[in-house]
PDB file of C-alpha atoms in Angstrom:
ATOM      1  CA  VAL A   1      58.669 121.331  47.738  1.00  0.00           C
ATOM      2  CA  LEU A   2      59.377 120.273  44.172  1.00  0.00           C
ATOM      3  CA  GLU A   3      62.974 120.379  42.942  1.00  0.00           C
ATOM      4  CA  GLY A   4      62.111 122.883  40.229  1.00  0.00           C
ATOM      5  CA  ASP A   5      60.396 125.177  42.695  1.00  0.00           C
ATOM      6  CA  MET A   6      61.790 128.571  43.652  1.00  0.00           C
ATOM      7  CA  LEU A   7      61.533 127.519  47.311  1.00  0.00           C
ATOM      8  CA  PHE A   8      63.751 124.506  46.617  1.00  0.00           C
ATOM      9  CA  LYS A   9      66.335 126.710  44.886  1.00  0.00           C
ATOM     10  CA  VAL A  10      66.364 129.158  47.788  1.00  0.00           C
ATOM     11  CA  MET A  11      66.783 126.297  50.292  1.00  0.00           C
ATOM     12  CA  ARG A  12      69.628 124.790  48.256  1.00  0.00           C
ATOM     13  CA  THR A  13      71.383 128.158  47.958  1.00  0.00           C
ATOM     14  CA  ILE A  14      71.181 128.734  51.712  1.00  0.00           C
ATOM     15  CA  HIS A  15      72.519 125.225  52.301  1.00  0.00           C
ATOM     16  CA  GLU A  16      75.480 125.840  49.963  1.00  0.00           C
ATOM     17  CA  MET A  17      76.227 129.181  51.590  1.00  0.00           C
ATOM     18  CA  ASN A  18      76.284 127.629  55.033  1.00  0.00           C
ATOM     19  CA  SER A  19      78.553 124.841  53.827  1.00  0.00           C
ATOM     20  CA  LEU A  20      81.038 127.525  52.818  1.00  0.00           C
ATOM     21  CA  GLY A  21      80.829 129.129  56.229  1.00  0.00           C
ATOM     22  CA  VAL A  22      79.001 132.221  55.009  1.00  0.00           C
ATOM     23  CA  GLU A  23      77.486 134.187  57.863  1.00  0.00           C
ATOM     24  CA  ARG A  24      73.687 134.171  57.969  1.00  0.00           C
ATOM     25  CA  LEU A  25      71.848 137.455  58.250  1.00  0.00           C
ATOM     26  CA  GLU A  26      68.518 138.083  59.920  1.00  0.00           C
ATOM     27  CA  LEU A  27      65.853 138.799  57.315  1.00  0.00           C
ATOM     28  CA  GLU A  28      63.590 141.789  57.714  1.00  0.00           C
ATOM     29  CA  GLN A  29      59.822 141.467  57.772  1.00  0.00           C
ATOM     30  CA  LEU A  30      58.241 141.260  54.336  1.00  0.00           C
ATOM     31  CA  SER A  31      55.603 143.701  53.176  1.00  0.00           C
ATOM     32  CA  VAL A  32      52.369 142.348  51.741  1.00  0.00           C
ATOM     33  CA  GLU A  33      53.771 143.202  48.300  1.00  0.00           C
ATOM     34  CA  ASP A  34      56.929 141.207  49.090  1.00  0.00           C
ATOM     35  CA  VAL A  35      54.853 138.221  50.197  1.00  0.00           C
ATOM     36  CA  GLU A  36      52.818 138.491  47.026  1.00  0.00           C
ATOM     37  CA  GLU A  37      55.963 138.529  44.886  1.00  0.00           C
ATOM     38  CA  PHE A  38      57.529 135.663  46.850  1.00  0.00           C
ATOM     39  CA  ILE A  39      54.459 133.457  46.439  1.00  0.00           C
ATOM     40  CA  ALA A  40      54.075 134.346  42.765  1.00  0.00           C
ATOM     41  CA  ASP A  41      57.716 133.417  42.091  1.00  0.00           C
ATOM     42  CA  SER A  42      57.480 130.230  44.159  1.00  0.00           C
ATOM     43  CA  LEU A  43      54.310 129.012  42.457  1.00  0.00           C
ATOM     44  CA  ARG A  44      55.264 130.423  39.041  1.00  0.00           C
ATOM     45  CA  LEU A  45      52.088 132.448  38.753  1.00  0.00           C
ATOM     46  CA  GLU A  46      51.319 136.096  38.067  1.00  0.00           C
ATOM     47  CA  ARG A  47      51.133 138.389  41.078  1.00  0.00           C
ATOM     48  CA  GLU A  48      47.499 139.267  40.476  1.00  0.00           C
ATOM     49  CA  ASP A  49      46.673 135.539  40.465  1.00  0.00           C
ATOM     50  CA  VAL A  50      48.074 134.994  43.984  1.00  0.00           C
ATOM     51  CA  ARG A  51      46.789 138.200  45.598  1.00  0.00           C
ATOM     52  CA  THR A  52      44.059 136.519  47.668  1.00  0.00           C
ATOM     53  CA  LEU A  53      46.458 133.795  48.813  1.00  0.00           C
ATOM     54  CA  ALA A  54      49.177 136.337  49.626  1.00  0.00           C
ATOM     55  CA  GLN A  55      46.824 138.501  51.669  1.00  0.00           C
ATOM     56  CA  ALA A  56      45.695 135.493  53.696  1.00  0.00           C
ATOM     57  CA  VAL A  57      49.288 134.408  54.355  1.00  0.00           C
ATOM     58  CA  PHE A  58      50.382 137.935  55.252  1.00  0.00           C
ATOM     59  CA  THR A  59      47.474 138.372  57.675  1.00  0.00           C
ATOM     60  CA  LYS A  60      48.511 135.272  59.626  1.00  0.00           C
ATOM     61  CA  THR A  61      52.323 135.715  59.424  1.00  0.00           C
ATOM     62  CA  LEU A  62      52.718 139.522  59.394  1.00  0.00           C
ATOM     63  CA  GLY A  63      55.436 139.122  56.789  1.00  0.00           C
ATOM     64  CA  ASN A  64      57.832 136.985  58.825  1.00  0.00           C
ATOM     65  CA  PRO A  65      59.874 135.128  56.128  1.00  0.00           C
ATOM     66  CA  PHE A  66      60.083 131.875  58.074  1.00  0.00           C
ATOM     67  CA  PHE A  67      56.399 131.892  59.054  1.00  0.00           C
ATOM     68  CA  THR A  68      55.432 132.731  55.466  1.00  0.00           C
ATOM     69  CA  ARG A  69      57.066 129.602  54.131  1.00  0.00           C
ATOM     70  CA  GLN A  70      55.608 127.440  56.907  1.00  0.00           C
ATOM     71  CA  ALA A  71      52.119 128.813  56.186  1.00  0.00           C
ATOM     72  CA  LEU A  72      52.407 127.837  52.518  1.00  0.00           C
ATOM     73  CA  GLU A  73      53.609 124.360  53.438  1.00  0.00           C
ATOM     74  CA  GLN A  74      50.740 123.965  55.900  1.00  0.00           C
ATOM     75  CA  LEU A  75      48.244 124.816  53.165  1.00  0.00           C
ATOM     76  CA  VAL A  76      49.866 122.195  50.935  1.00  0.00           C
ATOM     77  CA  ARG A  77      49.707 119.541  53.679  1.00  0.00           C
ATOM     78  CA  ARG A  78      46.027 120.327  54.169  1.00  0.00           C
ATOM     79  CA  ASN A  79      45.399 120.069  50.412  1.00  0.00           C
ATOM     80  CA  ALA A  80      44.109 123.640  50.288  1.00  0.00           C
ATOM     81  CA  LEU A  81      47.007 124.523  47.990  1.00  0.00           C
ATOM     82  CA  TYR A  82      47.642 121.827  45.417  1.00  0.00           C
ATOM     83  CA  TYR A  83      49.223 121.253  42.026  1.00  0.00           C
ATOM     84  CA  ASP A  84      46.560 120.846  39.359  1.00  0.00           C
ATOM     85  CA  LYS A  85      47.821 118.092  37.069  1.00  0.00           C
ATOM     86  CA  ILE A  86      45.243 118.982  34.444  1.00  0.00           C
ATOM     87  CA  MET A  87      45.997 122.705  34.269  1.00  0.00           C
ATOM     88  CA  PHE A  88      49.698 122.175  35.135  1.00  0.00           C
ATOM     89  CA  CYS A  89      49.758 124.898  37.764  1.00  0.00           C
ATOM     90  CA  TRP A  90      49.307 125.492  41.479  1.00  0.00           C
ATOM     91  CA  SER A  91      45.732 126.157  42.497  1.00  0.00           C
ATOM     92  CA  TRP A  92      43.314 126.687  45.401  1.00  0.00           C
ATOM     93  CA  ASN A  93      39.530 126.941  45.599  1.00  0.00           C
ATOM     94  CA  LEU A  94      39.104 128.833  48.862  1.00  0.00           C
ATOM     95  CA  ASP A  95      38.546 132.509  49.544  1.00  0.00           C
ATOM     96  CA  ARG A  96      40.774 134.613  51.782  1.00  0.00           C
ATOM     97  CA  LEU A  97      38.909 133.949  55.039  1.00  0.00           C
ATOM     98  CA  GLN A  98      38.767 130.208  54.410  1.00  0.00           C
ATOM     99  CA  LEU A  99      42.509 130.164  53.720  1.00  0.00           C
ATOM    100  CA  GLU A 100      43.205 132.121  56.908  1.00  0.00           C
ATOM    101  CA  GLU A 101      41.219 129.589  58.944  1.00  0.00           C
ATOM    102  CA  LEU A 102      43.523 126.809  57.713  1.00  0.00           C
ATOM    103  CA  ILE A 103      46.721 128.614  58.727  1.00  0.00           C
ATOM    104  CA  SER A 104      47.604 128.049  62.358  1.00  0.00           C
ATOM    105  CA  ASP A 105      48.031 131.040  64.663  1.00  0.00           C
ATOM    106  CA  ASP A 106      50.691 129.108  66.539  1.00  0.00           C
ATOM    107  CA  ILE A 107      53.923 128.699  64.565  1.00  0.00           C
ATOM    108  CA  VAL A 108      55.161 125.998  66.962  1.00  0.00           C
ATOM    109  CA  ASP A 109      51.994 123.994  66.334  1.00  0.00           C
ATOM    110  CA  MET A 110      52.488 124.499  62.603  1.00  0.00           C
ATOM    111  CA  VAL A 111      56.068 123.181  62.723  1.00  0.00           C
ATOM    112  CA  LYS A 112      55.098 120.300  65.042  1.00  0.00           C
ATOM    113  CA  HIS A 113      52.561 119.173  62.466  1.00  0.00           C
ATOM    114  CA  LYS A 114      55.277 119.235  59.811  1.00  0.00           C
ATOM    115  CA  ILE A 115      57.773 117.283  61.930  1.00  0.00           C
ATOM    116  CA  CYS A 116      55.131 114.620  62.639  1.00  0.00           C
ATOM    117  CA  HIS A 117      54.953 113.912  58.908  1.00  0.00           C
ATOM    118  CA  LEU A 118      58.681 113.106  58.738  1.00  0.00           C
ATOM    119  CA  SER A 119      60.177 109.633  59.109  1.00  0.00           C
ATOM    120  CA  GLU A 120      60.241 108.189  62.612  1.00  0.00           C
ATOM    121  CA  GLU A 121      64.054 108.156  62.568  1.00  0.00           C
ATOM    122  CA  LEU A 122      64.240 111.836  61.690  1.00  0.00           C
ATOM    123  CA  GLN A 123      61.643 112.748  64.303  1.00  0.00           C
ATOM    124  CA  ARG A 124      63.708 110.943  66.950  1.00  0.00           C
ATOM    125  CA  ALA A 125      66.899 112.653  65.826  1.00  0.00           C
ATOM    126  CA  MET A 126      65.350 116.110  65.926  1.00  0.00           C
ATOM    127  CA  ILE A 127      63.811 115.564  69.357  1.00  0.00           C
ATOM    128  CA  VAL A 128      67.127 114.438  70.834  1.00  0.00           C
ATOM    129  CA  ALA A 129      69.002 117.247  69.054  1.00  0.00           C
ATOM    130  CA  SER A 130      66.636 119.799  70.562  1.00  0.00           C
ATOM    131  CA  TYR A 131      67.898 118.780  74.015  1.00  0.00           C
ATOM    132  CA  ILE A 132      71.556 119.352  73.085  1.00  0.00           C
ATOM    133  CA  LYS A 133      71.727 122.934  71.846  1.00  0.00           C
ATOM    134  CA  SER A 134      70.843 124.912  68.733  1.00  0.00           C
ATOM    135  CA  SER A 135      74.008 123.600  67.009  1.00  0.00           C
ATOM    136  CA  PHE A 136      75.173 120.000  67.278  1.00  0.00           C
ATOM    137  CA  ASP A 137      77.598 117.592  65.626  1.00  0.00           C
ATOM    138  CA  VAL A 138      76.764 114.235  64.095  1.00  0.00           C
ATOM    139  CA  LYS A 139      78.951 112.168  66.435  1.00  0.00           C
ATOM    140  CA  THR A 140      77.385 113.585  69.587  1.00  0.00           C
ATOM    141  CA  LEU A 141      73.876 113.023  68.267  1.00  0.00           C
ATOM    142  CA  LEU A 142      74.702 109.491  67.108  1.00  0.00           C
ATOM    143  CA  ASP A 143      76.048 108.596  70.570  1.00  0.00           C
ATOM    144  CA  LEU A 144      72.863 109.878  72.197  1.00  0.00           C
ATOM    145  CA  LEU A 145      70.655 108.025  69.740  1.00  0.00           C
ATOM    146  CA  GLY A 146      72.466 104.739  70.453  1.00  0.00           C
ATOM    147  CA  ALA A 147      70.455 104.168  73.590  1.00  0.00           C
ATOM    148  CA  MET A 148      68.298 107.094  74.527  1.00  0.00           C
ATOM    149  CA  VAL A 149      65.620 107.970  77.030  1.00  0.00           C
ATOM    150  CA  ILE A 150      63.198 110.662  75.975  1.00  0.00           C
ATOM    151  CA  PRO A 151      61.551 112.403  78.945  1.00  0.00           C
ATOM    152  CA  GLY A 152      58.118 110.869  79.397  1.00  0.00           C
ATOM    153  CA  GLY A 153      59.045 107.914  77.211  1.00  0.00           C
ATOM    154  CA  GLU A 154      60.897 104.620  77.495  1.00  0.00           C
ATOM    155  CA  GLU A 155      64.476 103.728  76.745  1.00  0.00           C
ATOM    156  CA  THR A 156      64.890 102.737  73.125  1.00  0.00           C
ATOM    157  CA  THR A 157      67.631 101.283  71.016  1.00  0.00           C
ATOM    158  CA  ASN A 158      67.963 102.956  67.619  1.00  0.00           C
ATOM    159  CA  ARG A 159      68.792 100.122  65.228  1.00  0.00           C
ATOM    160  CA  GLN A 160      68.084 102.025  62.025  1.00  0.00           C
ATOM    161  CA  VAL A 161      70.785 104.658  62.596  1.00  0.00           C
ATOM    162  CA  SER A 162      74.023 102.755  63.157  1.00  0.00           C
ATOM    163  CA  SER A 163      76.585 104.975  61.455  1.00  0.00           C
ATOM    164  CA  LYS A 164      77.412 108.624  60.895  1.00  0.00           C
ATOM    165  CA  LYS A 165      76.713 108.111  57.186  1.00  0.00           C
ATOM    166  CA  ASP A 166      73.169 106.923  57.923  1.00  0.00           C
ATOM    167  CA  LEU A 167      72.525 109.780  60.327  1.00  0.00           C
ATOM    168  CA  ILE A 168      73.856 112.405  57.913  1.00  0.00           C
ATOM    169  CA  ALA A 169      71.514 111.076  55.219  1.00  0.00           C
ATOM    170  CA  ILE A 170      68.585 111.359  57.650  1.00  0.00           C
ATOM    171  CA  LEU A 171      69.531 114.858  58.834  1.00  0.00           C
ATOM    172  CA  ASP A 172      69.965 116.040  55.248  1.00  0.00           C
ATOM    173  CA  GLU A 173      66.276 115.291  54.730  1.00  0.00           C
ATOM    174  CA  ALA A 174      65.557 117.925  57.391  1.00  0.00           C
ATOM    175  CA  VAL A 175      67.926 120.323  55.603  1.00  0.00           C
ATOM    176  CA  GLU A 176      65.915 119.897  52.399  1.00  0.00           C
ATOM    177  CA  GLU A 177      62.741 120.604  54.384  1.00  0.00           C
ATOM    178  CA  GLY A 178      64.269 123.824  55.726  1.00  0.00           C
ATOM    179  CA  LEU A 179      64.240 122.598  59.332  1.00  0.00           C
ATOM    180  CA  LEU A 180      67.998 122.240  59.776  1.00  0.00           C
ATOM    181  CA  VAL A 181      71.038 123.970  58.340  1.00  0.00           C
ATOM    182  CA  ARG A 182      74.220 122.019  57.665  1.00  0.00           C
ATOM    183  CA  GLY A 183      77.651 123.553  58.118  1.00  0.00           C
ATOM    184  CA  GLY A 184      79.419 125.589  60.737  1.00  0.00           C
ATOM    185  CA  LYS A 185      82.737 124.702  62.300  1.00  0.00           C
ATOM    186  CA  SER A 186      82.687 121.472  60.284  1.00  0.00           C
ATOM    187  CA  ALA A 187      80.685 119.752  57.548  1.00  0.00           C
ATOM    188  CA  GLU A 188      79.282 117.393  60.188  1.00  0.00           C
ATOM    189  CA  GLU A 189      77.708 120.164  62.244  1.00  0.00           C
ATOM    190  CA  TYR A 190      74.029 121.022  62.009  1.00  0.00           C
ATOM    191  CA  SER A 191      71.835 123.674  63.564  1.00  0.00           C
ATOM    192  CA  PHE A 192      68.132 124.392  63.727  1.00  0.00           C
ATOM    193  CA  SER A 193      67.233 126.965  61.101  1.00  0.00           C
ATOM    194  CA  HIS A 194      64.932 128.762  63.562  1.00  0.00           C
ATOM    195  CA  ASP A 195      64.574 128.657  67.336  1.00  0.00           C
ATOM    196  CA  ARG A 196      60.863 127.894  66.932  1.00  0.00           C
ATOM    197  CA  ILE A 197      61.787 124.648  65.143  1.00  0.00           C
ATOM    198  CA  GLU A 198      63.941 123.620  68.093  1.00  0.00           C
ATOM    199  CA  GLU A 199      61.057 124.521  70.403  1.00  0.00           C
ATOM    200  CA  ALA A 200      58.593 122.529  68.294  1.00  0.00           C
ATOM    201  CA  ALA A 201      60.816 119.428  68.291  1.00  0.00           C
ATOM    202  CA  ARG A 202      61.233 119.567  72.064  1.00  0.00           C
ATOM    203  CA  SER A 203      57.499 120.050  72.601  1.00  0.00           C
ATOM    204  CA  LEU A 204      56.823 116.678  70.942  1.00  0.00           C
ATOM    205  CA  VAL A 205      58.008 115.004  74.125  1.00  0.00           C
ATOM    206  CA  PRO A 206      55.042 114.349  76.441  1.00  0.00           C
ATOM    207  CA  GLU A 207      55.168 116.144  79.770  1.00  0.00           C
ATOM    208  CA  GLU A 208      55.705 113.987  82.818  1.00  0.00           C
TER     209      GLU A 208
END
């Protein structure tokens, strides 16, 4: 997500609100018109220009706000939705059915794919955090990362993350990606922004 993007601004606003201890509210399902408007604002295009894209996203997400954003990001990762540097705008060359085929039916699979594109240190941190609880503090996570055993894996020593400052910098990357939310009882507390993200992180551990 580019810094000038509407999605980035929304993510930053949510982050600031949580830092102030503002209570989060559950968002209602979006209508197809809402999805159309959201995508148009995010991509800075006219609503009629994104109608095909919006209909494809709505069909696969049924207007769930979290799933809607993940679907757009999945299309970007698969290069179906890209920024045209010649025309200076977001673009796609697929019809509605082709777009729908590229959007996963399984939101956990969609989020897993996203997590796998993050740094190895952040992947490790999110996997371990998913075994704590939905909310966790930096100190607890750092202690667990010091010498950890992931089920199905081998004991590892995390040499890259040696201080709370380093870990906070890594976790803040996940905040910018919309995977974690920072803030709660303290500024060093984080939580998964959706229970499906926690589920996706945990599912990255191979079964025994």
